[in-house]
């Protein structure tokens, strides 16, 4: 696609429920990143994919968070048993040759846990 | 670990005037990349300008330019002829060079208001 697409744009969920956030990167972008943006913590790195593999999951805050990427394209970030502190904007970015072209971000998913 | 500091939580500028947003960073690496991203209320992070550390010449993109001082680890953004559409949150970000340095480290952001 022309840009990085994220869905849903907004999600309200009840505490304890599971949620899935989707990222559709720019076609041909081999690298994909998830970041979390919250008022208190700023922008935090969550996970990095190169193709379908995730060599760096160091930013995932707990084992309730997981992510996968299939076909070197779409990625899904899953949060199980959501907690109120999970409320944030989840941003996805992709890149092809980041040193030349940088990173392209989507518009994010605003997750609200009530 | 690398850190990025934006010391101005908020800035305001009159339309058509010039404003400079500050950013400092800390790194032990000699080769890296610096970015300014703009985030309007739509939430999408839009790349404004990027700078390679090995280039001494300051990057320029139309009304946006940077003052890159490598020794001082400073990377400020100058917006000339400010427009209402420039109002947004601006983030300074750092990325190392090489395959293992893929993370973007962001500052806390500066909220820019443009007054008509």
Tab-separated table of C-alpha atoms in Angstrom:
chain	number	residue	atom	x	y	z
A	1	UNK	CA	0.000	0.000	0.000
A	2	UNK	CA	0.883	3.646	-0.148
A	3	UNK	CA	1.400	3.961	3.583
A	4	UNK	CA	1.444	2.007	6.822
A	5	UNK	CA	-2.087	1.074	7.754
A	6	UNK	CA	-3.182	0.267	11.303
A	7	UNK	CA	-6.490	-1.047	12.531
A	8	UNK	CA	-8.585	-0.442	14.432
A	9	UNK	CA	-8.024	3.265	14.788
A	10	UNK	CA	-9.552	3.243	18.232
A	11	UNK	CA	-10.368	0.374	20.548
A	12	UNK	CA	-12.150	0.412	23.885
A	13	UNK	CA	-12.026	-2.826	25.799
A	14	UNK	CA	-12.889	-4.059	29.223
A	15	UNK	CA	-10.180	-4.927	31.680
A	16	UNK	CA	-9.276	-8.600	31.386
A	17	UNK	CA	-10.238	-8.980	27.732
A	18	UNK	CA	-7.792	-9.802	24.941
A	19	UNK	CA	-7.199	-7.415	22.047
A	20	UNK	CA	-5.507	-7.679	18.673
A	21	UNK	CA	-3.972	-4.717	16.905
A	22	UNK	CA	-3.096	-4.960	13.239
A	23	UNK	CA	-0.375	-3.333	11.176
A	24	UNK	CA	-0.134	-3.496	7.398
A	25	UNK	CA	3.273	-2.122	6.362
A	26	UNK	CA	4.316	-0.600	3.081
A	27	UNK	CA	4.726	-3.301	0.465
A	28	UNK	CA	8.334	-4.401	0.239
A	29	UNK	CA	9.353	-3.058	3.623
A	30	UNK	CA	11.215	-5.890	5.282
A	31	UNK	CA	11.532	-4.323	8.724
A	32	UNK	CA	8.573	-3.639	10.999
A	33	UNK	CA	8.507	-2.040	14.437
A	34	UNK	CA	5.927	-1.582	17.167
A	35	UNK	CA	6.093	1.345	19.573
A	36	UNK	CA	3.839	2.357	22.430
A	37	UNK	CA	3.088	5.988	23.162
A	38	UNK	CA	1.703	6.896	26.542
A	39	UNK	CA	1.538	10.150	28.477
A	40	UNK	CA	3.836	9.119	31.257
A	41	UNK	CA	6.392	7.112	29.286
A	42	UNK	CA	6.663	8.852	25.931
A	43	UNK	CA	7.463	6.585	22.988
A	44	UNK	CA	8.692	3.124	23.914
A	45	UNK	CA	10.068	0.468	21.602
A	46	UNK	CA	8.199	-2.828	21.854
A	47	UNK	CA	9.383	-5.230	19.166
A	48	UNK	CA	11.236	-5.412	15.847
A	49	UNK	CA	10.632	-7.783	12.958
A	50	UNK	CA	12.970	-8.513	10.086
A	51	UNK	CA	10.884	-10.494	7.659
A	52	UNK	CA	8.827	-12.888	9.757
A	53	UNK	CA	11.312	-13.260	12.566
A	54	UNK	CA	11.519	-11.082	15.652
A	55	UNK	CA	15.165	-10.788	16.679
A	56	UNK	CA	14.330	-8.229	19.335
A	57	UNK	CA	11.360	-8.594	21.655
A	58	UNK	CA	13.094	-6.803	24.485
A	59	UNK	CA	10.574	-4.001	24.713
A	60	UNK	CA	7.500	-6.132	25.303
A	61	UNK	CA	6.455	-5.101	28.834
A	62	UNK	CA	5.140	-8.473	30.002
A	63	UNK	CA	4.265	-11.965	28.828
A	64	UNK	CA	0.734	-10.726	28.191
A	65	UNK	CA	2.097	-9.039	25.091
A	66	UNK	CA	2.941	-10.995	21.954
A	67	UNK	CA	3.331	-10.224	18.274
A	68	UNK	CA	3.645	-12.088	15.043
A	69	UNK	CA	4.239	-11.288	11.435
A	70	UNK	CA	3.184	-13.457	8.546
A	71	UNK	CA	4.274	-13.498	4.923
A	72	UNK	CA	6.764	-10.766	5.646
A	73	UNK	CA	3.848	-8.392	5.646
A	74	UNK	CA	0.994	-7.964	8.129
A	75	UNK	CA	1.785	-7.944	11.831
A	76	UNK	CA	-0.534	-8.466	14.766
A	77	UNK	CA	0.169	-7.274	18.301
A	78	UNK	CA	-1.875	-9.183	20.852
A	79	UNK	CA	-2.439	-8.096	24.421
A	80	UNK	CA	-3.986	-10.705	26.690
A	81	UNK	CA	-5.903	-9.960	29.868
A	82	UNK	CA	-5.685	-6.229	29.306
A	83	UNK	CA	-4.984	-3.930	32.228
A	84	UNK	CA	-5.667	-0.223	32.587
A	85	UNK	CA	-1.970	0.556	32.308
A	86	UNK	CA	-2.071	-0.891	28.783
A	87	UNK	CA	-4.073	2.147	27.674
A	88	UNK	CA	-1.920	3.969	25.132
A	89	UNK	CA	-1.457	4.630	21.445
A	90	UNK	CA	0.243	1.733	19.693
A	91	UNK	CA	2.249	2.855	16.679
A	92	UNK	CA	3.606	0.677	13.929
A	93	UNK	CA	6.432	1.646	11.573
A	94	UNK	CA	8.105	-0.058	8.648
A	95	UNK	CA	11.299	0.505	6.729
A	96	UNK	CA	13.150	-0.815	3.711
A	97	UNK	CA	16.557	0.777	3.960
A	98	UNK	CA	16.224	2.852	7.083
A	99	UNK	CA	19.635	4.445	6.732
A	100	UNK	CA	18.574	6.042	3.479
A	101	UNK	CA	14.811	6.317	3.723
A	102	UNK	CA	14.151	6.319	7.447
A	103	UNK	CA	11.017	4.906	9.004
A	104	UNK	CA	7.375	5.331	7.939
A	105	UNK	CA	4.766	5.304	10.673
A	106	UNK	CA	1.088	4.487	10.692
A	107	UNK	CA	-1.550	6.540	12.490
A	108	UNK	CA	-1.650	4.196	15.428
A	109	UNK	CA	-4.331	2.455	17.427
A	110	UNK	CA	-5.598	4.229	20.528
A	111	UNK	CA	-6.350	1.542	23.090
A	112	UNK	CA	-8.480	2.400	26.087
A	113	UNK	CA	-8.963	-0.204	28.799
A	114	UNK	CA	-11.929	0.488	31.060
B	1	UNK	CA	22.284	3.533	26.160
B	2	UNK	CA	21.406	6.436	23.977
B	3	UNK	CA	19.183	9.178	25.333
B	4	UNK	CA	17.433	12.074	23.636
B	5	UNK	CA	16.419	15.202	25.530
B	6	UNK	CA	14.000	17.868	24.425
B	7	UNK	CA	14.090	20.576	27.049
B	8	UNK	CA	11.105	22.568	25.777
B	9	UNK	CA	7.792	20.837	26.531
B	10	UNK	CA	5.902	23.640	24.777
B	11	UNK	CA	6.738	26.422	22.345
B	12	UNK	CA	4.653	29.008	20.554
B	13	UNK	CA	5.305	31.137	17.503
B	14	UNK	CA	3.467	33.757	15.531
B	15	UNK	CA	2.445	32.874	12.024
B	16	UNK	CA	5.192	33.786	9.509
B	17	UNK	CA	7.820	34.011	12.255
B	18	UNK	CA	10.751	31.646	12.903
B	19	UNK	CA	11.020	29.194	15.773
B	20	UNK	CA	13.785	26.865	16.912
B	21	UNK	CA	13.166	23.611	18.759
B	22	UNK	CA	16.024	22.201	20.811
B	23	UNK	CA	17.281	18.644	21.061
B	24	UNK	CA	20.349	17.142	22.681
B	25	UNK	CA	21.380	13.528	22.717
B	26	UNK	CA	23.900	11.282	24.332
B	27	UNK	CA	25.762	8.520	22.504
B	28	UNK	CA	29.168	6.924	22.378
B	29	UNK	CA	28.803	6.027	18.726
B	30	UNK	CA	30.456	7.990	15.954
B	31	UNK	CA	28.035	7.122	13.176
B	32	UNK	CA	24.303	7.533	13.607
B	33	UNK	CA	21.178	9.204	12.278
B	34	UNK	CA	19.028	11.931	13.732
B	35	UNK	CA	15.433	12.692	12.856
B	36	UNK	CA	12.726	15.214	13.542
B	37	UNK	CA	9.204	13.838	13.374
B	38	UNK	CA	5.974	15.821	13.459
B	39	UNK	CA	2.863	14.344	15.060
B	40	UNK	CA	-0.361	16.252	14.391
B	41	UNK	CA	-3.655	15.328	16.082
B	42	UNK	CA	-4.111	12.617	13.433
B	43	UNK	CA	-1.371	10.769	15.395
B	44	UNK	CA	0.679	9.806	12.351
B	45	UNK	CA	4.373	10.475	12.837
B	46	UNK	CA	5.552	12.372	9.779
B	47	UNK	CA	9.236	12.611	8.974
B	48	UNK	CA	10.236	16.264	8.763
B	49	UNK	CA	13.977	16.023	8.275
B	50	UNK	CA	16.867	13.642	8.822
B	51	UNK	CA	20.603	14.083	9.304
B	52	UNK	CA	23.467	11.638	8.929
B	53	UNK	CA	26.090	12.198	11.590
B	54	UNK	CA	28.972	11.771	9.150
B	55	UNK	CA	27.723	14.711	7.084
B	56	UNK	CA	28.877	18.086	8.317
B	57	UNK	CA	26.409	19.974	6.183
B	58	UNK	CA	23.143	20.748	7.925
B	59	UNK	CA	20.069	19.181	6.350
B	60	UNK	CA	17.400	21.435	4.855
B	61	UNK	CA	13.884	20.670	3.629
B	62	UNK	CA	12.077	23.758	2.367
B	63	UNK	CA	11.166	25.834	5.458
B	64	UNK	CA	12.752	23.308	7.831
B	65	UNK	CA	16.446	23.220	8.618
B	66	UNK	CA	18.617	21.814	11.351
B	67	UNK	CA	21.634	23.034	13.252
B	68	UNK	CA	23.662	19.896	13.856
B	69	UNK	CA	26.547	20.315	16.293
B	70	UNK	CA	28.155	16.888	16.572
B	71	UNK	CA	30.701	17.770	19.238
B	72	UNK	CA	28.036	19.343	21.398
B	73	UNK	CA	25.564	16.523	20.574
B	74	UNK	CA	22.955	19.060	19.668
B	75	UNK	CA	20.361	18.832	16.893
B	76	UNK	CA	17.955	21.764	16.781
B	77	UNK	CA	15.142	22.276	14.285
B	78	UNK	CA	14.432	25.684	12.789
B	79	UNK	CA	11.060	26.345	11.215
B	80	UNK	CA	10.984	29.462	9.068
B	81	UNK	CA	7.864	31.328	7.946
B	82	UNK	CA	5.737	29.304	10.367
B	83	UNK	CA	2.321	28.251	9.119
B	84	UNK	CA	-0.814	27.238	11.005
B	85	UNK	CA	-0.355	23.726	9.658
B	86	UNK	CA	2.974	23.449	11.461
B	87	UNK	CA	1.184	23.234	14.799
B	88	UNK	CA	1.885	19.752	16.170
B	89	UNK	CA	3.999	17.763	18.569
B	90	UNK	CA	7.589	17.525	17.368
B	91	UNK	CA	9.830	14.633	18.334
B	92	UNK	CA	13.568	14.416	17.999
B	93	UNK	CA	14.811	10.850	17.477
B	94	UNK	CA	18.100	8.975	17.285
B	95	UNK	CA	19.037	5.778	15.493
B	96	UNK	CA	22.393	4.107	15.423
B	97	UNK	CA	24.072	2.929	12.259
B	98	UNK	CA	24.442	-0.706	11.288
B	99	UNK	CA	22.212	-3.740	11.328
B	100	UNK	CA	21.928	-4.051	15.095
B	101	UNK	CA	21.077	-0.418	15.729
B	102	UNK	CA	17.563	-0.317	14.342
B	103	UNK	CA	15.719	1.190	17.293
B	104	UNK	CA	14.545	4.759	17.259
B	105	UNK	CA	15.058	6.490	20.577
B	106	UNK	CA	12.712	9.432	20.982
B	107	UNK	CA	12.736	12.553	23.083
B	108	UNK	CA	9.645	13.477	25.082
B	109	UNK	CA	8.472	15.923	22.445
B	110	UNK	CA	7.795	19.649	22.089
B	111	UNK	CA	4.255	20.867	21.530
B	112	UNK	CA	4.344	23.709	19.011
B	113	UNK	CA	1.499	26.205	18.850
B	114	UNK	CA	1.244	28.598	15.913
B	115	UNK	CA	-0.691	31.772	16.630
B	116	UNK	CA	-2.477	33.580	13.786
